[in-house]
mmCIF file of C-alpha atoms in Angstrom:
data_model
loop_
_atom_site.group_PDB
_atom_site.id
_atom_site.type_symbol
_atom_site.label_atom_id
_atom_site.label_comp_id
_atom_site.label_asym_id
_atom_site.label_seq_id
_atom_site.Cartn_x
_atom_site.Cartn_y
_atom_site.Cartn_z
ATOM 1 C CA ALA A 647 14.249 36.813 19.102
ATOM 2 C CA ASP A 648 11.234 35.619 20.612
ATOM 3 C CA ALA A 649 9.113 36.986 18.003
ATOM 4 C CA VAL A 650 11.480 35.668 15.204
ATOM 5 C CA ALA A 651 11.533 31.944 16.766
ATOM 6 C CA ALA A 652 7.968 32.119 17.184
ATOM 7 C CA ALA A 653 7.459 33.208 13.587
ATOM 8 C CA ARG A 654 9.656 30.403 12.338
ATOM 9 C CA ALA A 655 7.706 27.919 14.477
ATOM 10 C CA ALA A 656 4.804 28.834 13.091
ATOM 11 C CA ALA A 657 5.572 29.125 9.670
ATOM 12 C CA ALA A 658 7.266 25.394 9.806
ATOM 13 C CA PRO A 659 5.447 22.469 8.515
ATOM 14 C CA ALA A 660 3.558 20.514 10.790
ATOM 15 C CA GLU A 661 4.827 17.092 11.655
ATOM 16 C CA PRO A 662 2.384 14.625 10.016
ATOM 17 C CA LEU A 663 0.358 12.267 11.981
ATOM 18 C CA ARG A 664 0.458 8.957 10.115
ATOM 19 C CA VAL A 665 -2.652 6.695 10.269
ATOM 20 C CA GLY A 666 -2.189 3.258 9.846
ATOM 21 C CA PHE A 667 -4.522 0.621 8.434
ATOM 22 C CA VAL A 668 -4.253 -3.030 8.260
ATOM 23 C CA ALA A 669 -5.464 -4.818 5.097
ATOM 24 C CA GLY A 670 -8.985 -5.142 5.204
ATOM 25 C CA VAL A 671 -12.291 -3.214 4.826
ATOM 26 C CA VAL A 672 -12.479 0.206 6.347
ATOM 27 C CA PHE A 673 -15.772 1.063 7.370
ATOM 28 C CA ASP A 674 -17.343 4.061 6.912
ATOM 29 C CA ALA A 675 -17.591 5.299 10.196
ATOM 30 C CA VAL A 676 -13.775 5.080 10.492
ATOM 31 C CA GLY A 677 -13.136 6.902 7.565
ATOM 32 C CA ALA A 678 -15.601 9.812 8.192
ATOM 33 C CA ALA A 679 -13.898 9.855 11.749
ATOM 34 C CA VAL A 680 -10.493 10.282 10.403
ATOM 35 C CA GLY A 681 -11.786 12.954 7.802
ATOM 36 C CA ALA A 682 -13.604 15.046 10.363
ATOM 37 C CA PHE A 683 -10.330 15.141 12.512
ATOM 38 C CA ALA A 684 -8.326 16.360 9.606
ATOM 39 C CA GLU A 685 -11.080 18.865 9.515
ATOM 40 C CA ARG A 686 -11.384 20.088 12.979
ATOM 41 C CA HIS A 687 -7.272 19.906 13.331
ATOM 42 C CA PRO A 688 -6.058 21.608 10.085
ATOM 43 C CA GLU A 689 -2.382 22.168 12.076
ATOM 44 C CA VAL A 690 -2.066 18.194 11.742
ATOM 45 C CA ALA A 691 -0.816 16.749 8.582
ATOM 46 C CA VAL A 692 -3.003 13.521 8.650
ATOM 47 C CA ARG A 693 -0.995 10.835 6.225
ATOM 48 C CA VAL A 694 -3.016 7.674 5.644
ATOM 49 C CA ARG A 695 -1.218 4.193 5.257
ATOM 50 C CA PHE A 696 -2.672 1.193 3.972
ATOM 51 C CA GLY A 697 -0.639 -1.857 5.240
ATOM 52 C CA ASP A 698 -0.708 -5.747 4.485
ATOM 53 C CA LEU A 699 -1.779 -8.888 6.178
ATOM 54 C CA LEU A 700 1.596 -9.653 7.371
ATOM 55 C CA ASP A 701 1.936 -6.780 9.715
ATOM 56 C CA PRO A 702 -0.980 -6.428 12.171
ATOM 57 C CA THR A 703 0.177 -3.642 13.621
ATOM 58 C CA GLY A 704 -0.477 -1.398 11.006
ATOM 59 C CA GLY A 705 2.943 -0.064 10.618
ATOM 60 C CA LEU A 706 3.371 0.730 14.266
ATOM 61 C CA GLY A 707 5.774 -1.983 14.994
ATOM 62 C CA ALA A 708 8.173 -0.880 12.120
ATOM 63 C CA GLY A 709 7.655 2.662 13.292
ATOM 64 C CA ALA A 710 5.873 3.516 9.816
ATOM 65 C CA ALA A 711 2.872 4.795 11.654
ATOM 66 C CA ASP A 712 2.189 6.989 14.902
ATOM 67 C CA VAL A 713 -1.612 5.577 15.170
ATOM 68 C CA ALA A 714 -3.112 2.718 13.689
ATOM 69 C CA PHE A 715 -6.629 0.976 13.573
ATOM 70 C CA VAL A 716 -6.002 -2.668 14.088
ATOM 71 C CA TYR A 717 -7.954 -5.580 15.123
ATOM 72 C CA GLY A 718 -7.794 -9.471 16.174
ATOM 73 C CA PRO A 719 -5.432 -10.713 18.724
ATOM 74 C CA PHE A 720 -1.530 -10.281 17.904
ATOM 75 C CA ASP A 721 1.775 -9.378 19.726
ATOM 76 C CA ALA A 722 0.697 -6.217 21.012
ATOM 77 C CA ALA A 723 4.035 -5.730 23.142
ATOM 78 C CA GLY A 724 5.198 -2.143 23.046
ATOM 79 C CA LEU A 725 1.530 -1.048 22.184
ATOM 80 C CA ALA A 726 -1.322 0.975 23.743
ATOM 81 C CA LEU A 727 -4.739 -0.363 22.513
ATOM 82 C CA HIS A 728 -7.861 1.297 22.919
ATOM 83 C CA PRO A 729 -10.927 -0.993 22.083
ATOM 84 C CA LEU A 730 -13.660 0.198 19.471
ATOM 85 C CA PHE A 731 -16.092 -2.047 18.501
ATOM 86 C CA ALA A 732 -16.401 -6.002 17.509
ATOM 87 C CA GLU A 733 -18.197 -7.819 14.657
ATOM 88 C CA PRO A 734 -19.078 -11.185 14.473
ATOM 89 C CA LEU A 735 -16.481 -13.642 12.542
ATOM 90 C CA GLY A 736 -17.551 -16.320 10.314
ATOM 91 C CA LEU A 737 -16.326 -18.537 7.631
ATOM 92 C CA ALA A 738 -15.707 -17.393 3.753
ATOM 93 C CA MET A 739 -15.816 -20.172 1.095
ATOM 94 C CA ALA A 740 -16.985 -20.233 -2.598
ATOM 95 C CA ALA A 741 -20.175 -19.817 -3.274
ATOM 96 C CA GLY A 742 -20.759 -23.557 -4.223
ATOM 97 C CA HIS A 743 -18.969 -24.762 -1.262
ATOM 98 C CA PRO A 744 -20.975 -27.784 0.616
ATOM 99 C CA LEU A 745 -20.948 -25.411 3.929
ATOM 100 C CA ALA A 746 -22.582 -22.784 2.093
ATOM 101 C CA ALA A 747 -25.926 -24.723 2.580
ATOM 102 C CA ARG A 748 -25.836 -24.190 6.228
ATOM 103 C CA ALA A 749 -27.117 -21.356 8.235
ATOM 104 C CA ARG A 750 -24.555 -21.046 10.578
ATOM 105 C CA LEU A 751 -21.417 -23.097 11.557
ATOM 106 C CA ALA A 752 -19.726 -24.502 15.146
ATOM 107 C CA PRO A 753 -15.952 -23.663 15.157
ATOM 108 C CA ALA A 754 -15.060 -26.923 15.053
ATOM 109 C CA GLU A 755 -16.855 -27.407 11.803
ATOM 110 C CA ALA A 756 -15.621 -24.386 10.512
ATOM 111 C CA VAL A 757 -11.593 -25.439 10.950
ATOM 112 C CA ALA A 758 -12.111 -28.833 9.675
ATOM 113 C CA ALA A 759 -11.877 -27.827 6.085
ATOM 114 C CA PRO A 760 -8.812 -27.101 4.044
ATOM 115 C CA THR A 761 -7.755 -23.534 4.668
ATOM 116 C CA PHE A 762 -5.072 -21.171 3.605
ATOM 117 C CA ASP A 763 -2.008 -19.959 5.411
ATOM 118 C CA PHE A 764 -0.004 -16.384 5.253
ATOM 119 C CA PRO A 765 3.638 -16.067 6.122
ATOM 120 C CA THR A 766 3.356 -13.375 9.171
ATOM 121 C CA PRO A 767 5.988 -13.480 11.613
ATOM 122 C CA ASP A 768 3.292 -13.038 14.430
ATOM 123 C CA ALA A 769 2.643 -16.232 15.944
ATOM 124 C CA ARG A 770 -0.553 -15.255 17.591
ATOM 125 C CA TRP A 771 -2.175 -13.391 14.681
ATOM 126 C CA ARG A 772 -1.409 -16.415 12.411
ATOM 127 C CA ALA A 773 -2.700 -18.904 15.044
ATOM 128 C CA PHE A 774 -6.108 -16.743 15.520
ATOM 129 C CA TRP A 775 -6.683 -16.714 11.898
ATOM 130 C CA SER A 776 -6.078 -20.633 11.431
ATOM 131 C CA GLY A 777 -8.606 -21.237 14.513
ATOM 132 C CA ALA A 778 -5.810 -22.837 16.071
ATOM 133 C CA ALA A 779 -8.004 -22.709 19.242
ATOM 134 C CA PHE A 780 -10.579 -25.092 17.992
ATOM 135 C CA ARG A 781 -8.170 -27.308 16.194
ATOM 136 C CA GLY A 782 -7.264 -29.458 19.483
ATOM 137 C CA GLY A 783 -3.976 -29.383 18.614
ATOM 138 C CA ARG A 784 -4.072 -30.790 15.066
ATOM 139 C CA ALA A 785 -2.367 -28.714 12.294
ATOM 140 C CA PRO A 786 -4.680 -27.254 9.343
ATOM 141 C CA VAL A 787 -4.982 -28.775 6.223
ATOM 142 C CA VAL A 788 -3.556 -26.008 4.069
ATOM 143 C CA ALA A 789 -4.575 -25.790 0.431
ATOM 144 C CA ALA A 790 -2.341 -22.746 -0.509
ATOM 145 C CA GLN A 791 -0.498 -19.742 0.970
ATOM 146 C CA TYR A 792 -1.404 -16.037 0.322
ATOM 147 C CA HIS A 793 0.096 -12.820 0.864
ATOM 148 C CA THR A 794 -2.529 -10.501 -0.090
ATOM 149 C CA LEU A 795 -6.182 -10.028 0.236
ATOM 150 C CA GLU A 796 -6.633 -10.301 -3.501
ATOM 151 C CA GLY A 797 -4.794 -13.430 -3.352
ATOM 152 C CA LEU A 798 -6.827 -14.770 -0.489
ATOM 153 C CA VAL A 799 -10.338 -14.092 -2.438
ATOM 154 C CA ALA A 800 -9.223 -15.639 -5.539
ATOM 155 C CA ALA A 801 -8.288 -19.050 -3.939
ATOM 156 C CA LEU A 802 -11.569 -18.725 -1.993
ATOM 157 C CA ARG A 803 -13.413 -18.195 -5.400
ATOM 158 C CA ALA A 804 -11.783 -21.139 -7.007
ATOM 159 C CA GLY A 805 -12.991 -23.256 -4.072
ATOM 160 C CA LEU A 806 -9.443 -24.340 -2.961
ATOM 161 C CA GLY A 807 -10.654 -23.879 0.766
ATOM 162 C CA VAL A 808 -12.312 -21.912 3.450
ATOM 163 C CA HIS A 809 -11.081 -18.965 5.554
ATOM 164 C CA LEU A 810 -12.359 -17.330 8.533
ATOM 165 C CA ALA A 811 -13.450 -13.753 7.506
ATOM 166 C CA THR A 812 -15.812 -10.872 8.326
ATOM 167 C CA GLU A 813 -18.995 -10.620 6.420
ATOM 168 C CA GLY A 814 -17.873 -7.162 5.469
ATOM 169 C CA LEU A 815 -15.094 -8.444 3.452
ATOM 170 C CA VAL A 816 -16.793 -10.979 1.613
ATOM 171 C CA ALA A 817 -19.320 -8.154 0.642
ATOM 172 C CA ALA A 818 -16.580 -5.945 -0.817
ATOM 173 C CA ALA A 819 -14.896 -8.738 -2.777
ATOM 174 C CA GLY A 820 -18.016 -9.498 -4.733
ATOM 175 C CA GLY A 821 -19.800 -12.185 -6.336
ATOM 176 C CA GLY A 822 -18.836 -15.822 -6.066
ATOM 177 C CA LEU A 823 -18.685 -16.010 -2.339
ATOM 178 C CA ALA A 824 -20.467 -17.033 0.619
ATOM 179 C CA TRP A 825 -20.303 -16.049 4.448
ATOM 180 C CA ARG A 826 -21.888 -17.996 7.354
ATOM 181 C CA PRO A 827 -21.308 -16.769 10.869
ATOM 182 C CA VAL A 828 -19.611 -19.273 13.303
ATOM 183 C CA ASP A 829 -21.055 -19.490 16.671
ATOM 184 C CA GLY A 830 -19.226 -17.430 19.299
ATOM 185 C CA LEU A 831 -16.749 -15.905 17.089
ATOM 186 C CA THR A 832 -16.150 -12.097 17.020
ATOM 187 C CA LEU A 833 -13.425 -9.714 15.814
ATOM 188 C CA GLU A 834 -12.089 -7.141 18.080
ATOM 189 C CA HIS A 835 -11.212 -3.901 16.785
ATOM 190 C CA ALA A 836 -8.864 -1.278 18.286
ATOM 191 C CA LEU A 837 -6.822 1.764 17.732
ATOM 192 C CA ALA A 838 -3.356 1.301 18.465
ATOM 193 C CA THR A 839 -0.510 3.851 19.569
ATOM 194 C CA ARG A 840 2.894 3.113 20.801
ATOM 195 C CA ALA A 841 3.005 2.835 24.364
ATOM 196 C CA GLY A 842 3.968 6.318 26.341
ATOM 197 C CA ASP A 843 3.481 8.293 23.138
ATOM 198 C CA ALA A 844 2.121 11.671 24.655
ATOM 199 C CA ARG A 845 2.553 13.980 21.793
ATOM 200 C CA PRO A 846 -0.428 16.322 21.361
ATOM 201 C CA ALA A 847 -1.661 15.375 17.944
ATOM 202 C CA VAL A 848 -1.389 11.665 18.721
ATOM 203 C CA ARG A 849 -3.741 11.927 22.272
ATOM 204 C CA ALA A 850 -5.835 14.335 20.494
ATOM 205 C CA PHE A 851 -6.547 11.600 17.307
ATOM 206 C CA VAL A 852 -7.003 8.659 20.036
ATOM 207 C CA ALA A 853 -9.507 10.903 22.011
ATOM 208 C CA GLU A 854 -11.580 12.485 19.341
ATOM 209 C CA VAL A 855 -11.614 9.466 16.756
ATOM 210 C CA ALA A 856 -12.071 6.714 19.393
ATOM 211 C CA ASP A 857 -15.023 8.505 21.021
ATOM 212 C CA ALA A 858 -16.464 9.076 17.535
ATOM 213 C CA VAL A 859 -16.149 5.361 16.493
ATOM 214 C CA ARG A 860 -16.420 3.160 19.676
ATOM 215 C CA GLY A 861 -19.451 0.891 19.445
ATOM 216 C CA GLY A 862 -20.244 2.345 16.118
ATOM 217 C CA PRO A 863 -19.649 -0.113 13.011
ATOM 218 C CA PRO A 864 -20.991 -2.731 12.155
#
């Protein structure tokens, strides 16, 4: 009976490990680390899930992911965050925008121009991307609303406004855009799991991938 049970357990398909990504640029080092984990652990069926800008948890909050690569401050209640690396945060705009003539910007300058809004229910996430910390309590001048990265890039390229972004995002978007660093602003990246999730596959993924990526990009 024990032998039969063991054989059935070995033949049963492994529970997939769902790896979530928040919409944005996936760094080469991150992709390589996930691929390396999948090769070293063939017993774990890795399933990658790309989310959208409205959910900063990468699917963890809705139970659609087991671990996720996340960034920026957001409501992380019920999650455990494992810091990875930070990258400079700046201002994205059309190549012909007046601010593109500047080498770098102060935070107050970056949030003075019209910008864009996206309808995420996470108030902390929304406030961060609107530059609320540098507005002195003033509401942003919203030129348009977007739901996807493609919509944001199109609005930027059309010259409708500016938006906080990373240099990698602007580079990946192609021509027609400019990016300028903003003094003192960085974007923190982390690996997130649900708090208390002690499944072996989750623990192994966090340990191996976090060690491989931590301190790497950009």
